[in-house]
Short mmCIF file of C-alpha atoms in Angstrom, two decimals:
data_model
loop_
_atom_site.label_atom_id
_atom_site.label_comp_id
_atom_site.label_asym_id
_atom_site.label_seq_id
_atom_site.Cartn_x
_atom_site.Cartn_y
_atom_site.Cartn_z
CA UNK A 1 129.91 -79.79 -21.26
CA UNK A 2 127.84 -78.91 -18.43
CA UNK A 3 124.52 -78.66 -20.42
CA UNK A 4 125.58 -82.19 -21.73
CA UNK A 5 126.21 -83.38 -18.37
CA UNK A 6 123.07 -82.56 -17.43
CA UNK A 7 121.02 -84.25 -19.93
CA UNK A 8 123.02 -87.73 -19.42
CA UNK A 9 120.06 -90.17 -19.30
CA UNK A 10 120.73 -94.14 -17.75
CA UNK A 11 118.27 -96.93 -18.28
CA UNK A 12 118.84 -100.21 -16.10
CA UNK A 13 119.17 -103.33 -18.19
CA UNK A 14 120.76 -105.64 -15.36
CA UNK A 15 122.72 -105.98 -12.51
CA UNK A 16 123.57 -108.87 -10.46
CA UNK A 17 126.42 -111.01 -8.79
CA UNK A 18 127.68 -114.00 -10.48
CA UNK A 19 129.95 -117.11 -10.46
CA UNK A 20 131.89 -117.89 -13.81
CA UNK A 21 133.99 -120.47 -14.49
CA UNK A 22 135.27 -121.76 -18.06
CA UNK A 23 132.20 -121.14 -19.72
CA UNK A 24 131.77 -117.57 -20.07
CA UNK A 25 133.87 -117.61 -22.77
CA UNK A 26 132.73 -115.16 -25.91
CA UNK A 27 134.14 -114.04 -28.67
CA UNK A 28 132.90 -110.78 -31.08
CA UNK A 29 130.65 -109.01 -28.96
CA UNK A 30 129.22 -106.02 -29.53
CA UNK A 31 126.38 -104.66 -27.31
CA UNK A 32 124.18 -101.34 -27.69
CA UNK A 33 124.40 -100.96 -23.93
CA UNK A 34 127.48 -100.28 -21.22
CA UNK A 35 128.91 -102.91 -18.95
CA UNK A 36 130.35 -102.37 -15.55
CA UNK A 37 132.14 -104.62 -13.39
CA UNK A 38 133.07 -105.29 -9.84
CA UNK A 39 135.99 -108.36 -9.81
CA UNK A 40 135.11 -109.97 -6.41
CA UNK A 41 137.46 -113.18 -6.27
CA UNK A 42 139.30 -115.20 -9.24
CA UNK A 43 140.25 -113.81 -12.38
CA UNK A 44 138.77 -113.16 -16.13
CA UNK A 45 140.07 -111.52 -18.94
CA UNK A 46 138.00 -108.89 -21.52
CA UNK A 47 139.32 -107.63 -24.76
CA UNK A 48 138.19 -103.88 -26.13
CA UNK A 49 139.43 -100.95 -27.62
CA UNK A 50 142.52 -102.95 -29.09
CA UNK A 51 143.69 -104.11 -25.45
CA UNK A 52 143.09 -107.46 -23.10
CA UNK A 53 141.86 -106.26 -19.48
CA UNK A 54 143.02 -108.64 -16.78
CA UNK A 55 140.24 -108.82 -14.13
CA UNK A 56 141.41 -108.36 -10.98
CA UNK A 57 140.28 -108.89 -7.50
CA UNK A 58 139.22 -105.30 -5.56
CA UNK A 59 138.88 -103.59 -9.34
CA UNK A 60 136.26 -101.94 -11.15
CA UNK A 61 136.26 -102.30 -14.99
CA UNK A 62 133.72 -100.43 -17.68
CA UNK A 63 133.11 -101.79 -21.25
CA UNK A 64 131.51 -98.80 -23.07
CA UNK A 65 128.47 -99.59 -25.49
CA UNK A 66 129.23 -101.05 -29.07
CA UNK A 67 132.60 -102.22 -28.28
CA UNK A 68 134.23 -104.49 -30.24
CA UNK A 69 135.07 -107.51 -27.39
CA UNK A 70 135.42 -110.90 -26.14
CA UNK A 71 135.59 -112.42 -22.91
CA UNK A 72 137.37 -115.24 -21.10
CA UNK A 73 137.99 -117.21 -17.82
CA UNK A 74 140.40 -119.00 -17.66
CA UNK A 75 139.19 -121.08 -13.94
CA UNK A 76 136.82 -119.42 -11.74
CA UNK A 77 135.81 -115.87 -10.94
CA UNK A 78 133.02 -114.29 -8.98
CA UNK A 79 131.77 -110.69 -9.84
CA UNK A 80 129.28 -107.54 -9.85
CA UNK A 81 127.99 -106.58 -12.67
CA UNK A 82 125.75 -103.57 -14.10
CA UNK A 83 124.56 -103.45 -17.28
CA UNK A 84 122.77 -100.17 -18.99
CA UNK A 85 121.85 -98.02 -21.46
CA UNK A 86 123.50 -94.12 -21.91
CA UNK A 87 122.20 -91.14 -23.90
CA UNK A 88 122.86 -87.61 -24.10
CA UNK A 89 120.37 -86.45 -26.39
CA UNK A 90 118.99 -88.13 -29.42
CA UNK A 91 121.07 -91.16 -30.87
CA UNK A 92 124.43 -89.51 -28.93
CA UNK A 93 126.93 -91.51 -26.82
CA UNK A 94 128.96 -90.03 -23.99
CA UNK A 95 131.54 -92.19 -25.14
CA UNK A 96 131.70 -89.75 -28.06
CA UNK A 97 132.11 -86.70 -25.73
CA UNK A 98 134.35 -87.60 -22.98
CA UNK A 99 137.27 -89.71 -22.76
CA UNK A 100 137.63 -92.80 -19.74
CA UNK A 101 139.26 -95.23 -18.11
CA UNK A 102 138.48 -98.38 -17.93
CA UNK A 103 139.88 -100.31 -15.23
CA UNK A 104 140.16 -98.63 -11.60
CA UNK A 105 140.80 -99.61 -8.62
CA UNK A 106 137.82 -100.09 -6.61
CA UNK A 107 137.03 -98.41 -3.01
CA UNK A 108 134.74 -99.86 0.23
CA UNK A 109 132.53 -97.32 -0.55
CA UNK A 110 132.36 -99.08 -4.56
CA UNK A 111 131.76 -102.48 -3.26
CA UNK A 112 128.80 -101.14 -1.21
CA UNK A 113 127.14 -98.92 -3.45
CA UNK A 114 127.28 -102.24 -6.03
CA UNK A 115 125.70 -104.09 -3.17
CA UNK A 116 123.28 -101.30 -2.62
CA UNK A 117 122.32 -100.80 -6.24
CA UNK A 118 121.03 -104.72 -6.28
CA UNK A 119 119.42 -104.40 -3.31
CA UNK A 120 117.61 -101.90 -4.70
CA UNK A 121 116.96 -103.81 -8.11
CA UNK A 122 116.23 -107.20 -7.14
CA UNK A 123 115.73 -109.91 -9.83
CA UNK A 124 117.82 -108.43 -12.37
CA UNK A 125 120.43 -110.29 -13.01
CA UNK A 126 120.90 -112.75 -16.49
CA UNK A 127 119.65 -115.97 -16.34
CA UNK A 128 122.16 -116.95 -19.02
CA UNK A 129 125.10 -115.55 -19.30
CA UNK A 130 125.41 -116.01 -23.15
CA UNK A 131 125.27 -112.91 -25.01
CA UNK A 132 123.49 -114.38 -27.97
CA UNK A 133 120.75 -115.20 -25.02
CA UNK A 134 120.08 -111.39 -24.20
CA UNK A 135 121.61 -109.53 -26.71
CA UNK A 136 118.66 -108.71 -28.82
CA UNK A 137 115.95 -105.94 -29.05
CA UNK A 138 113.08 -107.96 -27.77
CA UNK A 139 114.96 -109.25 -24.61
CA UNK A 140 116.23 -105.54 -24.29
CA UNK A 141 113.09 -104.57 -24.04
CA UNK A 142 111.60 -106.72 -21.62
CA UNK A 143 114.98 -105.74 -19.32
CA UNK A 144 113.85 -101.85 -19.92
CA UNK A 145 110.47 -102.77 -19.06
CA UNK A 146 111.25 -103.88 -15.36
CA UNK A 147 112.15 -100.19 -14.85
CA UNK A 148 108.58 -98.92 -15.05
CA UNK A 149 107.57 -101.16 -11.86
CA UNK A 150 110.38 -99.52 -9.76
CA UNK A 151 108.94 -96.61 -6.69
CA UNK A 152 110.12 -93.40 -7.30
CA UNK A 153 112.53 -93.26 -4.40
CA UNK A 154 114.45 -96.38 -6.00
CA UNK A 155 114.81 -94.63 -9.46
CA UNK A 156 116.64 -91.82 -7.74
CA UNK A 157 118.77 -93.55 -5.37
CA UNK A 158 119.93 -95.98 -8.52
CA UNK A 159 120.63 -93.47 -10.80
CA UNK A 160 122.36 -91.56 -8.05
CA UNK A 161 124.63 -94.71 -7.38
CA UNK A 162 125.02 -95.42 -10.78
CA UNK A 163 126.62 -91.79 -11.88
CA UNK A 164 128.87 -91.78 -8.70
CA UNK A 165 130.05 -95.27 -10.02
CA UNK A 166 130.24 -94.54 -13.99
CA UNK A 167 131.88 -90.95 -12.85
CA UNK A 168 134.74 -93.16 -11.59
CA UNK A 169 135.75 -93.58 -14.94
CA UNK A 170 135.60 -90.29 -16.36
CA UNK A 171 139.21 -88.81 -17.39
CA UNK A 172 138.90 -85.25 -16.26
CA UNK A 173 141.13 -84.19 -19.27
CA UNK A 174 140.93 -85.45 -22.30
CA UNK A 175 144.63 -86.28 -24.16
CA UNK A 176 146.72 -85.61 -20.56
CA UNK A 177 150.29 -85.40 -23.04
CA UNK A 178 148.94 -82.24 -24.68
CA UNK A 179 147.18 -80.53 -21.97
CA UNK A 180 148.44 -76.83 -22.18
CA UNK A 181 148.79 -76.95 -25.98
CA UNK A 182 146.82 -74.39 -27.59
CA UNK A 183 146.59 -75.85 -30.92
CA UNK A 184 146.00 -79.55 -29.27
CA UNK A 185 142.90 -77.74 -27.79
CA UNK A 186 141.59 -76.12 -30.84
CA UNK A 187 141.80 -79.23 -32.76
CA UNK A 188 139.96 -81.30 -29.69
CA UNK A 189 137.05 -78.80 -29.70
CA UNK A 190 136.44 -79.52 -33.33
CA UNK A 191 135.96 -83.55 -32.31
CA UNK A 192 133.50 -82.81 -29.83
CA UNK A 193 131.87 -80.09 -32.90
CA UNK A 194 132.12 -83.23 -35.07
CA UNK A 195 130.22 -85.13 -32.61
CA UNK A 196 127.52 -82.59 -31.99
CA UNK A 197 126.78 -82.27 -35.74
CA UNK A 198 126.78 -85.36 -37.28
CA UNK A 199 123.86 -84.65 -38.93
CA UNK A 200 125.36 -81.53 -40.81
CA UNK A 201 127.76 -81.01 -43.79
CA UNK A 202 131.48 -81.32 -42.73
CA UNK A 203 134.74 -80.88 -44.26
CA UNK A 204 138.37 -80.69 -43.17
CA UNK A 205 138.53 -77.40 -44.38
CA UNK A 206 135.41 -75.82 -42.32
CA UNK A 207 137.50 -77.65 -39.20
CA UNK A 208 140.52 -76.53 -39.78
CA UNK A 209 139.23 -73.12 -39.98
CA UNK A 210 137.90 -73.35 -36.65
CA UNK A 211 141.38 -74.30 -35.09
CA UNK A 212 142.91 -71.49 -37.49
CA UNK A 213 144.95 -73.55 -39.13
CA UNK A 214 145.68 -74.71 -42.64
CA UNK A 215 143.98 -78.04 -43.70
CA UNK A 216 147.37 -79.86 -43.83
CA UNK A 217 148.58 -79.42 -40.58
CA UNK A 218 144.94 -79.48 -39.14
CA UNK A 219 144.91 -83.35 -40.25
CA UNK A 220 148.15 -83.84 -39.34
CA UNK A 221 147.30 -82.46 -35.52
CA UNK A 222 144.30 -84.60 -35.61
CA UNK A 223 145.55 -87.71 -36.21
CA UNK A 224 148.14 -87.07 -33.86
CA UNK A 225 145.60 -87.06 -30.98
CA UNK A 226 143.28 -88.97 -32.41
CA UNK A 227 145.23 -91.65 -34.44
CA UNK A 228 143.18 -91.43 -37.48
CA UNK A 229 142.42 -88.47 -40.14
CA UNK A 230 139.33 -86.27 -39.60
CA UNK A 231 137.46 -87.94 -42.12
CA UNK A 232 137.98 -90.82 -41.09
CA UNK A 233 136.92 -89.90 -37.54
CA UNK A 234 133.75 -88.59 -38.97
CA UNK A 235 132.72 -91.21 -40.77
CA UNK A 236 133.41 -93.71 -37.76
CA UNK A 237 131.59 -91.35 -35.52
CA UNK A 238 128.44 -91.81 -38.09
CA UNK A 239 127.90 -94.80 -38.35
CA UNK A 240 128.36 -95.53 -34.71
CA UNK A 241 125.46 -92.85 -34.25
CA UNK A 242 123.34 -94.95 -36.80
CA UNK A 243 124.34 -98.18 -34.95
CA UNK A 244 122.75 -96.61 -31.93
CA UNK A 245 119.61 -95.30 -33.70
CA UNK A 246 119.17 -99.08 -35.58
CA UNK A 247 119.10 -100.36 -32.24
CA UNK A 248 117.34 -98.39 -29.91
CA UNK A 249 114.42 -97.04 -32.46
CA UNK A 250 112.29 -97.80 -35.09
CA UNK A 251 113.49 -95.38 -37.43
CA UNK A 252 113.91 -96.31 -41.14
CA UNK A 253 117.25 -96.79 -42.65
CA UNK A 254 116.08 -94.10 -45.02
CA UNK A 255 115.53 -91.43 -42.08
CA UNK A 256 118.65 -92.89 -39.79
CA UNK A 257 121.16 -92.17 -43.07
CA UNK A 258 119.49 -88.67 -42.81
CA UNK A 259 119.98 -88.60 -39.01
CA UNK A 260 123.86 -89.44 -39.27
CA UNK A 261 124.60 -87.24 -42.36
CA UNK A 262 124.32 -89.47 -44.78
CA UNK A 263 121.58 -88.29 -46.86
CA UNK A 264 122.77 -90.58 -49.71
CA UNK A 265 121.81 -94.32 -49.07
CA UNK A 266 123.97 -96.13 -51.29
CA UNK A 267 126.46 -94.45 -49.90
CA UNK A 268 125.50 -94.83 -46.22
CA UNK A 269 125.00 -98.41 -46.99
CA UNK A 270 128.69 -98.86 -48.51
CA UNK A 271 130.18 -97.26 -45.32
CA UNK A 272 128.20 -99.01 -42.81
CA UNK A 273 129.23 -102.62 -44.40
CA UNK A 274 132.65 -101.12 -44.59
CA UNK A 275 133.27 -100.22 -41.20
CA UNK A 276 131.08 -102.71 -38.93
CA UNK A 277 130.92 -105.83 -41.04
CA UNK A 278 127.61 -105.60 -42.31
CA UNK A 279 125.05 -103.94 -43.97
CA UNK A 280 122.43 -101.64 -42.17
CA UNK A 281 119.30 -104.08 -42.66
CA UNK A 282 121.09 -107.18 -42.02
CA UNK A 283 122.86 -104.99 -38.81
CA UNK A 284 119.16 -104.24 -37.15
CA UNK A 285 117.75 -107.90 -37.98
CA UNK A 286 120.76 -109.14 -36.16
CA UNK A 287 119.89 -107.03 -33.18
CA UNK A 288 116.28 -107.37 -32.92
CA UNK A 289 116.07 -111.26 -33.60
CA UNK A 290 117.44 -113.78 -31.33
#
């Protein structure tokens, strides 16, 4: 975890403060990048991960990267708001490593490191808040390209601000209701194997022999913690990863089903539609063109 840790790369996409009243109001988005949130006054409401998040005055709130979600307000509300891009290595999500909150309460120290981190990135905030506006790879990449003009000493200080605010989030240990359970343990090492080696042959049965148990009650352990089978886990984990790759590279759908473990591309196709609503080509053309 350390080495992972370690290798966590952010790119700013924006950050800014904002006014909303009844027009933010935004159903079925899904974003390649991370949203955080500082609730200053009023009140909004953001649905993800199967669960409506009340927006609260003096809280801090983080939408992780290809989340299902909508958002709402219902009268006014005034917020912070960061908006960036996470990798740990090639095509991999954090999201798929550790486990986080996503509402907490917010300190001083928050408020002014929020303050701080615009200060230091001036002029990046949306000039629409519509996610159809922005939410495309050619308006993504204009946002990244802002980075390259920043000095040095800004680069640090933001992404020194920015993990002290994301690590606010982070659930120190993963599954709290198991904690102490050796077989709960083996059986979460083998997600965070899954995750690491997408792009390799897995089976149940190679899993379950590195928790030491028999296939049945492996899967039956899993889903426990996990709330869905191991296969099903891996192929959700997949095609996230390609989701990620379709986005942020130029990689064809030919070497992405590679890249994911999914050498065959009928196949890869059939599960992609299946599980995000589309097919791969019609996925990336949706991203790229506004």
């Amino acid at each position: 975890m350390y080495k992972t840790l370690q290798i966590l790369r952010f790119s700013l996409l924006n950050a800014g403060h904002v006014k909303l009243d009844t027009r933010w109001n935004y159903d079925k988005v899904i974003s390649p990048f991370s949203r955080l949130y500082y609730t200053e006054s009023g009140e909004g409401r953001v649905y993800h991960h199967d669960r409506e998040w009340v927006l609260k005055p003096g809280y801090m709130y983080l939408i992780p990267s290809f989340s299902y979600s909508r958002y709402s307000c219902a009268d006014t509300m005034s917020q912070y708001y960061i908006s960036f891009l996470e990798e740990v290595g090639e095509g991999q999500s954090i999201y798929q490593i550790k486990k986080f909150d996503y509402e907490v309460k917010a300190t001083d120290q928050d408020l002014q490191l929020m303050k701080r981190y615009l200060e230091l990135n001036p002029n990046r905030s949306y000039l629409d808040d519509d996610p159809s506006v922005y939410d495309n790879q050619p308006v993504l990449m204009s946002f990244l390209q802002k980075n390259e003009k920043l000095t040095a000493s800004a680069i640090l200080e933001s992404r020194g601000i920015l993990l002290t605010l994301f690590s606010r989030f982070v659930r120190e240990e993963n599954h709290e209701p198991t904690k102490g359970n050796q077989t709960y343990e083996l059986v979460a090492q083998t997600a965070r194997y899954i995750d690491q080696h997408l792009t390799e042959t897995l089976t149940v049965e190679s899993l379950a022999d590195q928790a030491h148990l028999n296939v049945d009650y492996y899967s039956k352990v899993y889903t426990e913690i996990y709330g869905m089978r191991p296969v099903q886990y891996i192929q959700q984990q997949r095609i996230h990863r390609a989701q990620l790759l379709l986005t942020t590279t130029n990689y064809s759908l030919i070497e992405i089903s590679h890249r994911v473990g999914l050498p065959n591309m009928s196949y890869f196709s059939r599960l992609f539609k299946k599980i995000s609503g589309s097919s791969p080509g019609q996925y990336r053309k949706d991203i790229w063109q506004h």
